[in-house]
Tab-separated table of C-alpha atoms in Angstrom:
chain	number	residue	atom	x	y	z
A	13	UNK	CA	-24.582	10.670	-0.714
A	14	UNK	CA	-21.220	9.446	0.464
A	15	UNK	CA	-19.711	10.561	3.805
A	16	UNK	CA	-17.476	13.623	3.723
A	17	UNK	CA	-13.679	13.315	3.678
A	18	UNK	CA	-11.865	14.071	6.806
A	19	UNK	CA	-8.809	16.396	6.765
A	20	UNK	CA	-6.210	16.391	9.537
A	21	UNK	CA	-3.526	19.079	9.964
A	22	UNK	CA	-0.438	19.952	11.887
A	23	UNK	CA	-1.191	23.484	13.052
A	24	UNK	CA	2.495	24.390	13.388
A	25	UNK	CA	3.552	23.880	9.841
A	26	UNK	CA	0.176	23.725	7.885
A	27	UNK	CA	0.856	20.061	6.597
A	28	UNK	CA	-2.273	18.194	6.151
A	29	UNK	CA	-3.808	15.023	4.862
A	30	UNK	CA	-7.142	13.816	3.871
A	31	UNK	CA	-8.781	10.526	4.277
A	32	UNK	CA	-11.968	8.549	3.057
A	33	UNK	CA	-13.232	6.578	6.012
A	34	UNK	CA	-16.179	5.307	3.868
A	35	UNK	CA	-13.891	4.035	1.049
A	36	UNK	CA	-11.256	1.760	2.731
A	37	UNK	CA	-9.889	4.509	5.013
A	38	UNK	CA	-7.726	5.710	1.991
A	39	UNK	CA	-5.585	8.687	2.600
A	40	UNK	CA	-5.766	10.238	-0.926
A	41	UNK	CA	-4.214	13.557	-0.169
A	42	UNK	CA	-0.909	14.463	1.658
A	43	UNK	CA	0.334	17.931	1.691
A	44	UNK	CA	3.508	18.440	3.700
A	45	UNK	CA	5.199	21.710	4.267
A	46	UNK	CA	8.417	21.970	2.311
A	47	UNK	CA	11.209	24.534	2.230
A	48	UNK	CA	11.769	24.667	-1.488
A	49	UNK	CA	14.399	27.235	-2.900
A	50	UNK	CA	11.602	29.576	-4.054
A	51	UNK	CA	9.999	29.580	-0.603
A	52	UNK	CA	8.292	27.348	1.908
A	53	UNK	CA	4.908	25.873	0.637
A	54	UNK	CA	2.902	22.764	0.832
A	55	UNK	CA	2.814	20.280	-2.081
A	56	UNK	CA	0.654	17.389	-2.907
A	57	UNK	CA	2.593	14.314	-2.730
A	58	UNK	CA	-0.033	11.764	-3.542
A	59	UNK	CA	-2.053	11.129	-6.709
A	60	UNK	CA	-5.771	10.625	-6.924
A	61	UNK	CA	-8.230	10.524	-9.776
A	62	UNK	CA	-10.357	13.700	-10.152
A	63	UNK	CA	-13.505	13.260	-8.250
A	64	UNK	CA	-12.187	10.300	-6.149
A	65	UNK	CA	-13.692	11.626	-2.934
A	66	UNK	CA	-17.173	11.098	-4.640
A	67	UNK	CA	-16.521	7.337	-4.126
A	68	UNK	CA	-17.478	6.537	-7.561
A	69	UNK	CA	-13.946	5.617	-8.812
A	70	UNK	CA	-12.019	2.429	-8.741
A	71	UNK	CA	-10.643	2.185	-5.159
A	72	UNK	CA	-7.422	0.572	-6.084
A	73	UNK	CA	-6.207	3.414	-8.481
A	74	UNK	CA	-5.749	6.393	-6.160
A	75	UNK	CA	-4.378	7.541	-2.865
A	76	UNK	CA	-3.051	5.009	-0.442
A	77	UNK	CA	-5.319	1.817	-0.738
A	78	UNK	CA	-4.918	-0.498	2.278
A	79	UNK	CA	-4.799	-4.421	1.325
A	80	UNK	CA	-5.942	-7.035	3.767
A	81	UNK	CA	-6.152	-9.892	4.351
A	82	UNK	CA	-4.119	-10.439	1.077
A	83	UNK	CA	-2.176	-7.911	-0.948
A	84	UNK	CA	-2.077	-8.639	-4.698
A	85	UNK	CA	-3.592	-11.603	-6.389
A	86	UNK	CA	-4.769	-15.099	-5.505
A	87	UNK	CA	-4.741	-17.431	-8.607
A	88	UNK	CA	-8.283	-18.206	-9.480
A	89	UNK	CA	-9.620	-16.819	-6.434
A	90	UNK	CA	-9.252	-20.029	-4.622
A	91	UNK	CA	-6.886	-21.093	-1.906
A	92	UNK	CA	-6.663	-23.856	0.567
A	93	UNK	CA	-5.578	-23.414	4.293
A	94	UNK	CA	-5.489	-26.334	6.918
A	95	UNK	CA	-7.070	-28.733	4.386
A	96	UNK	CA	-10.136	-26.435	3.711
A	97	UNK	CA	-10.894	-24.927	0.387
A	98	UNK	CA	-11.920	-21.276	0.371
A	99	UNK	CA	-13.181	-19.211	-2.649
A	100	UNK	CA	-12.888	-15.315	-2.808
A	101	UNK	CA	-15.727	-14.141	-5.153
A	102	UNK	CA	-15.931	-10.365	-4.235
A	103	UNK	CA	-12.557	-9.107	-5.640
A	104	UNK	CA	-12.049	-10.225	-9.368
A	105	UNK	CA	-9.232	-8.752	-11.288
A	106	UNK	CA	-10.765	-9.181	-14.719
A	107	UNK	CA	-8.358	-12.077	-15.344
A	108	UNK	CA	-10.120	-14.804	-13.176
A	109	UNK	CA	-8.025	-14.015	-9.953
A	110	UNK	CA	-8.914	-12.413	-6.589
A	111	UNK	CA	-7.109	-9.135	-5.884
A	112	UNK	CA	-6.233	-6.857	-2.834
A	113	UNK	CA	-8.449	-8.063	-0.118
A	114	UNK	CA	-11.771	-7.040	1.399
A	115	UNK	CA	-10.910	-3.657	3.109
A	116	UNK	CA	-10.010	-1.597	0.117
A	117	UNK	CA	-13.423	-0.318	-0.472
A	118	UNK	CA	-15.105	-1.108	2.800
A	119	UNK	CA	-16.724	1.500	5.223
A	120	UNK	CA	-14.498	2.009	8.168
A	121	UNK	CA	-15.899	3.507	11.576
A	122	UNK	CA	-13.993	6.478	12.986
A	123	UNK	CA	-13.234	5.862	16.636
A	124	UNK	CA	-10.951	8.814	17.463
A	125	UNK	CA	-10.026	12.116	15.959
A	126	UNK	CA	-7.746	15.111	16.751
A	127	UNK	CA	-6.780	18.142	14.867
A	128	UNK	CA	-3.677	16.123	13.513
A	129	UNK	CA	-4.890	12.425	13.709
A	130	UNK	CA	-7.670	10.222	12.980
A	131	UNK	CA	-8.252	6.528	13.914
A	132	UNK	CA	-10.802	4.188	12.413
A	133	UNK	CA	-11.655	0.312	12.727
A	134	UNK	CA	-13.025	-2.437	10.598
A	135	UNK	CA	-14.474	-5.844	11.438
A	136	UNK	CA	-15.988	-8.191	8.896
A	137	UNK	CA	-18.563	-9.532	11.236
A	138	UNK	CA	-19.719	-6.171	11.900
A	139	UNK	CA	-19.033	-4.114	8.761
A	140	UNK	CA	-19.065	-6.417	5.811
A	141	UNK	CA	-20.514	-9.802	7.132
A	142	UNK	CA	-20.828	-10.911	3.264
A	143	UNK	CA	-17.052	-11.517	3.279
A	144	UNK	CA	-16.884	-13.777	6.202
A	145	UNK	CA	-17.380	-16.985	4.476
A	146	UNK	CA	-14.671	-16.025	1.858
A	147	UNK	CA	-11.968	-16.176	4.469
A	148	UNK	CA	-10.990	-18.465	7.406
A	149	UNK	CA	-12.509	-16.419	10.088
A	150	UNK	CA	-13.163	-12.975	11.686
A	151	UNK	CA	-10.551	-10.217	12.274
A	152	UNK	CA	-10.528	-6.731	13.681
A	153	UNK	CA	-8.465	-3.882	12.265
A	154	UNK	CA	-7.402	-0.477	13.687
A	155	UNK	CA	-5.568	2.178	11.687
A	156	UNK	CA	-4.353	5.708	12.533
A	157	UNK	CA	-3.004	8.472	10.380
A	158	UNK	CA	-1.107	11.391	11.952
A	159	UNK	CA	0.672	14.357	10.303
A	160	UNK	CA	3.530	16.259	11.627
A	161	UNK	CA	5.616	18.675	9.705
A	162	UNK	CA	6.831	16.609	6.705
A	163	UNK	CA	5.855	13.391	7.910
A	164	UNK	CA	2.526	11.193	7.334
A	165	UNK	CA	2.655	8.428	10.133
A	166	UNK	CA	0.447	5.454	9.736
A	167	UNK	CA	-0.087	2.640	12.326
A	168	UNK	CA	-1.901	-0.462	11.779
A	169	UNK	CA	-3.022	-3.275	13.915
A	170	UNK	CA	-4.807	-6.643	12.991
A	171	UNK	CA	-6.236	-8.851	15.661
A	172	UNK	CA	-7.549	-12.326	15.272
A	173	UNK	CA	-10.999	-12.287	17.039
A	174	UNK	CA	-11.962	-15.725	15.559
A	175	UNK	CA	-11.646	-19.159	17.218
A	176	UNK	CA	-9.268	-20.578	14.510
A	177	UNK	CA	-5.766	-19.651	13.017
A	178	UNK	CA	-5.875	-16.616	10.670
A	179	UNK	CA	-3.616	-16.485	7.595
A	180	UNK	CA	-2.917	-12.912	6.204
A	181	UNK	CA	-0.872	-10.724	4.274
A	182	UNK	CA	-0.843	-6.948	4.530
A	183	UNK	CA	0.253	-4.116	2.072
A	184	UNK	CA	-0.226	-0.510	1.074
A	185	UNK	CA	-0.442	0.774	-2.488
A	186	UNK	CA	0.598	4.414	-2.376
A	187	UNK	CA	0.399	6.396	-5.557
A	188	UNK	CA	3.296	9.035	-5.358
A	189	UNK	CA	2.480	12.026	-7.591
A	190	UNK	CA	5.023	12.763	-10.367
A	191	UNK	CA	7.016	14.974	-10.586
A	192	UNK	CA	7.468	15.341	-6.945
A	193	UNK	CA	8.347	19.007	-7.053
A	194	UNK	CA	5.464	19.926	-9.362
A	195	UNK	CA	7.660	20.965	-12.208
A	196	UNK	CA	10.168	19.560	-14.760
A	197	UNK	CA	10.102	16.653	-17.062
A	198	UNK	CA	6.809	15.096	-16.064
A	199	UNK	CA	8.469	12.788	-13.588
A	200	UNK	CA	10.468	10.516	-15.821
A	201	UNK	CA	13.795	11.735	-14.447
A	202	UNK	CA	12.613	10.837	-10.900
A	203	UNK	CA	15.143	8.760	-9.181
A	204	UNK	CA	13.571	5.379	-7.777
A	205	UNK	CA	15.347	3.354	-4.876
A	206	UNK	CA	14.020	0.169	-3.597
A	207	UNK	CA	16.239	-2.335	-1.676
A	208	UNK	CA	15.453	-5.368	-3.630
A	209	UNK	CA	17.505	-8.370	-4.773
A	210	UNK	CA	15.437	-10.480	-7.031
A	211	UNK	CA	12.249	-10.256	-9.100
A	212	UNK	CA	9.306	-12.810	-8.563
A	213	UNK	CA	8.413	-14.575	-11.844
A	214	UNK	CA	4.805	-14.128	-12.700
A	215	UNK	CA	2.486	-15.625	-15.255
A	216	UNK	CA	-0.591	-13.442	-15.922
A	217	UNK	CA	0.455	-11.098	-13.053
A	218	UNK	CA	0.443	-13.985	-10.592
A	219	UNK	CA	3.819	-14.918	-8.964
A	220	UNK	CA	4.688	-18.746	-9.810
A	221	UNK	CA	7.284	-19.185	-7.024
A	222	UNK	CA	10.643	-18.671	-9.066
A	223	UNK	CA	12.814	-15.788	-8.609
A	224	UNK	CA	14.776	-13.999	-11.242
A	225	UNK	CA	17.754	-11.903	-11.444
A	226	UNK	CA	16.946	-8.153	-11.414
A	227	UNK	CA	17.885	-7.725	-15.107
A	228	UNK	CA	17.492	-4.674	-17.162
A	229	UNK	CA	14.040	-3.564	-15.848
A	230	UNK	CA	14.997	-3.608	-12.094
A	231	UNK	CA	18.726	-3.545	-12.070
A	232	UNK	CA	19.040	0.053	-10.917
A	233	UNK	CA	16.537	-0.213	-8.178
A	234	UNK	CA	18.840	-1.189	-5.220
A	235	UNK	CA	21.176	2.028	-5.755
A	236	UNK	CA	18.741	4.092	-7.576
A	237	UNK	CA	18.123	5.274	-11.155
A	238	UNK	CA	15.755	7.296	-13.124
A	239	UNK	CA	12.195	6.048	-13.894
A	240	UNK	CA	12.958	6.776	-17.474
A	241	UNK	CA	9.889	5.562	-19.138
A	242	UNK	CA	10.232	1.912	-17.677
A	243	UNK	CA	7.007	0.246	-17.207
A	244	UNK	CA	6.263	-1.804	-13.921
A	245	UNK	CA	3.680	-4.076	-12.563
A	246	UNK	CA	6.338	-6.293	-10.950
A	247	UNK	CA	6.774	-7.890	-7.595
A	248	UNK	CA	10.307	-7.893	-6.213
A	249	UNK	CA	11.900	-9.473	-3.097
A	250	UNK	CA	13.144	-7.171	-0.383
A	251	UNK	CA	16.618	-7.888	0.597
A	252	UNK	CA	17.058	-9.029	4.148
A	253	UNK	CA	16.735	-5.981	6.563
A	254	UNK	CA	15.222	-3.709	3.971
A	255	UNK	CA	13.209	-0.889	5.592
A	256	UNK	CA	12.884	2.010	3.180
A	257	UNK	CA	12.158	3.126	-0.380
A	258	UNK	CA	12.960	6.480	-1.670
A	259	UNK	CA	11.796	8.713	-4.838
A	260	UNK	CA	13.942	11.960	-5.640
A	261	UNK	CA	13.021	14.669	-8.014
A	262	UNK	CA	16.433	15.889	-9.366
A	263	UNK	CA	14.997	19.180	-10.521
A	264	UNK	CA	13.661	20.421	-7.045
A	265	UNK	CA	15.734	18.150	-4.738
A	266	UNK	CA	12.269	16.804	-3.246
A	267	UNK	CA	12.644	13.334	-1.730
A	268	UNK	CA	9.787	11.293	-0.360
A	269	UNK	CA	10.989	8.337	1.867
A	270	UNK	CA	8.751	5.480	2.764
A	271	UNK	CA	10.032	3.675	5.832
A	272	UNK	CA	8.546	0.486	7.154
A	273	UNK	CA	9.641	-2.573	9.357
A	274	UNK	CA	11.171	-5.938	8.427
A	275	UNK	CA	7.812	-7.609	8.280
A	276	UNK	CA	7.624	-6.313	4.811
A	277	UNK	CA	8.971	-8.980	2.394
A	278	UNK	CA	7.919	-7.889	-0.997
A	279	UNK	CA	7.835	-4.682	-3.017
A	280	UNK	CA	5.396	-4.370	-5.960
A	281	UNK	CA	6.347	-1.420	-8.280
A	282	UNK	CA	3.613	-0.299	-10.447
A	283	UNK	CA	3.478	2.505	-13.194
A	284	UNK	CA	-0.082	3.355	-14.162
A	285	UNK	CA	-0.536	4.217	-17.786
A	286	UNK	CA	-1.061	8.074	-17.253
A	287	UNK	CA	2.585	8.246	-15.887
A	288	UNK	CA	1.477	10.784	-13.471
A	289	UNK	CA	2.296	8.617	-10.394
A	290	UNK	CA	4.576	5.507	-9.442
A	291	UNK	CA	3.488	3.014	-6.744
A	292	UNK	CA	6.086	1.469	-4.360
A	293	UNK	CA	3.995	-1.105	-2.534
A	294	UNK	CA	5.374	-2.873	0.590
A	295	UNK	CA	3.668	-6.258	1.213
A	296	UNK	CA	4.270	-8.637	4.231
A	297	UNK	CA	4.140	-11.546	1.599
A	298	UNK	CA	4.380	-12.273	-2.073
A	299	UNK	CA	0.972	-12.186	-3.987
A	300	UNK	CA	-0.485	-15.726	-4.460
A	301	UNK	CA	0.921	-16.831	-1.004
A	302	UNK	CA	-1.100	-19.879	-0.531
A	303	UNK	CA	-0.208	-21.632	-3.805
A	304	UNK	CA	3.493	-20.695	-3.131
A	305	UNK	CA	3.523	-22.178	0.357
A	306	UNK	CA	2.040	-25.442	-0.936
A	307	UNK	CA	4.739	-25.838	-3.378
A	308	UNK	CA	7.297	-25.270	-0.629
A	309	UNK	CA	8.215	-21.557	-1.473
A	310	UNK	CA	8.425	-19.409	1.730
A	311	UNK	CA	6.195	-16.415	0.760
A	312	UNK	CA	6.014	-14.463	3.952
A	313	UNK	CA	2.388	-15.500	4.560
A	314	UNK	CA	1.695	-14.790	8.301
A	315	UNK	CA	-0.715	-16.770	10.494
A	316	UNK	CA	-2.255	-15.238	13.737
A	317	UNK	CA	-3.481	-17.546	16.469
A	318	UNK	CA	-6.758	-16.794	18.120
A	319	UNK	CA	-6.440	-13.679	20.276
A	320	UNK	CA	-3.032	-12.612	18.726
A	321	UNK	CA	-2.166	-9.446	17.051
A	322	UNK	CA	-0.087	-8.057	14.298
A	323	UNK	CA	1.261	-4.460	14.431
A	324	UNK	CA	3.161	-2.341	12.048
A	325	UNK	CA	3.869	1.319	11.101
A	326	UNK	CA	4.761	3.066	7.811
A	327	UNK	CA	6.128	6.519	7.601
A	328	UNK	CA	6.093	8.863	4.683
A	329	UNK	CA	8.399	11.823	4.916
A	330	UNK	CA	9.174	14.551	2.451
A	331	UNK	CA	12.395	16.456	2.374
A	332	UNK	CA	14.254	18.835	0.275
A	333	UNK	CA	18.016	18.613	-0.529
A	334	UNK	CA	20.171	21.341	-1.647
A	335	UNK	CA	20.820	21.361	-5.554
A	336	UNK	CA	24.014	23.445	-5.205
């Protein structure tokens, strides 16, 4: 039997979130308290497949998957770093590529819990030794979720506990439920805002290193435009200084903001076939970063020296604007 989900809640407002430590420390439910025109209530803002908490569903298709030490794909599942070849065999995408790192379905250890917050850790040498020979060295991760009123706060820390430099990328893959307000057109009129300035060209869903103008598909993203049946599985370049994406439901005035720091360099936007959600995914690097770096393209790939740490935070916040 899988371990039980853990629910955290803000006693003052009734806002809550539920996480699965045994499945990638995935937060698959977030219900903030909202003051809607028809009265204050909690609404589910994340989408998860029915039965996801039974841990028999694909971990990349629900809630907020955590992606480390690489987000997105690595072409062929093979990369070189400092003259050494590495092969990722555990994370195949069905197209011959590796995808989304080693922690997305890992068992995380809960180390601290309060009514409104939970913290867990993961270290390959302790928790998944079979993945150690597929990367360049060991690392230790620590993550915390905290709820407060209309916010879900997430803190993340990666430490290089090995003896050699650690290359990495980090990202989240939140599935935002549509429509945000729980009524209306099914979500197609939802306004999507992402401060991007170019699209990364891709072959077989793997970025090649070229950038393209935003074009018809992504042209409205910087200022905002309706989802309008557009289909995305697309990596974009955040413009310099970008720190927020937004979704707004025009029927209810509900807005969900996703705020992050400037270490995030790439935004992957994804629309699942069921159209019940949209993913706005901030990554520290472009997918396929090793190949891009080898060809002279700056990808955002980060490298931690032994003993060094990377820290970041992402805040989701739900609010309601007046429709008058």
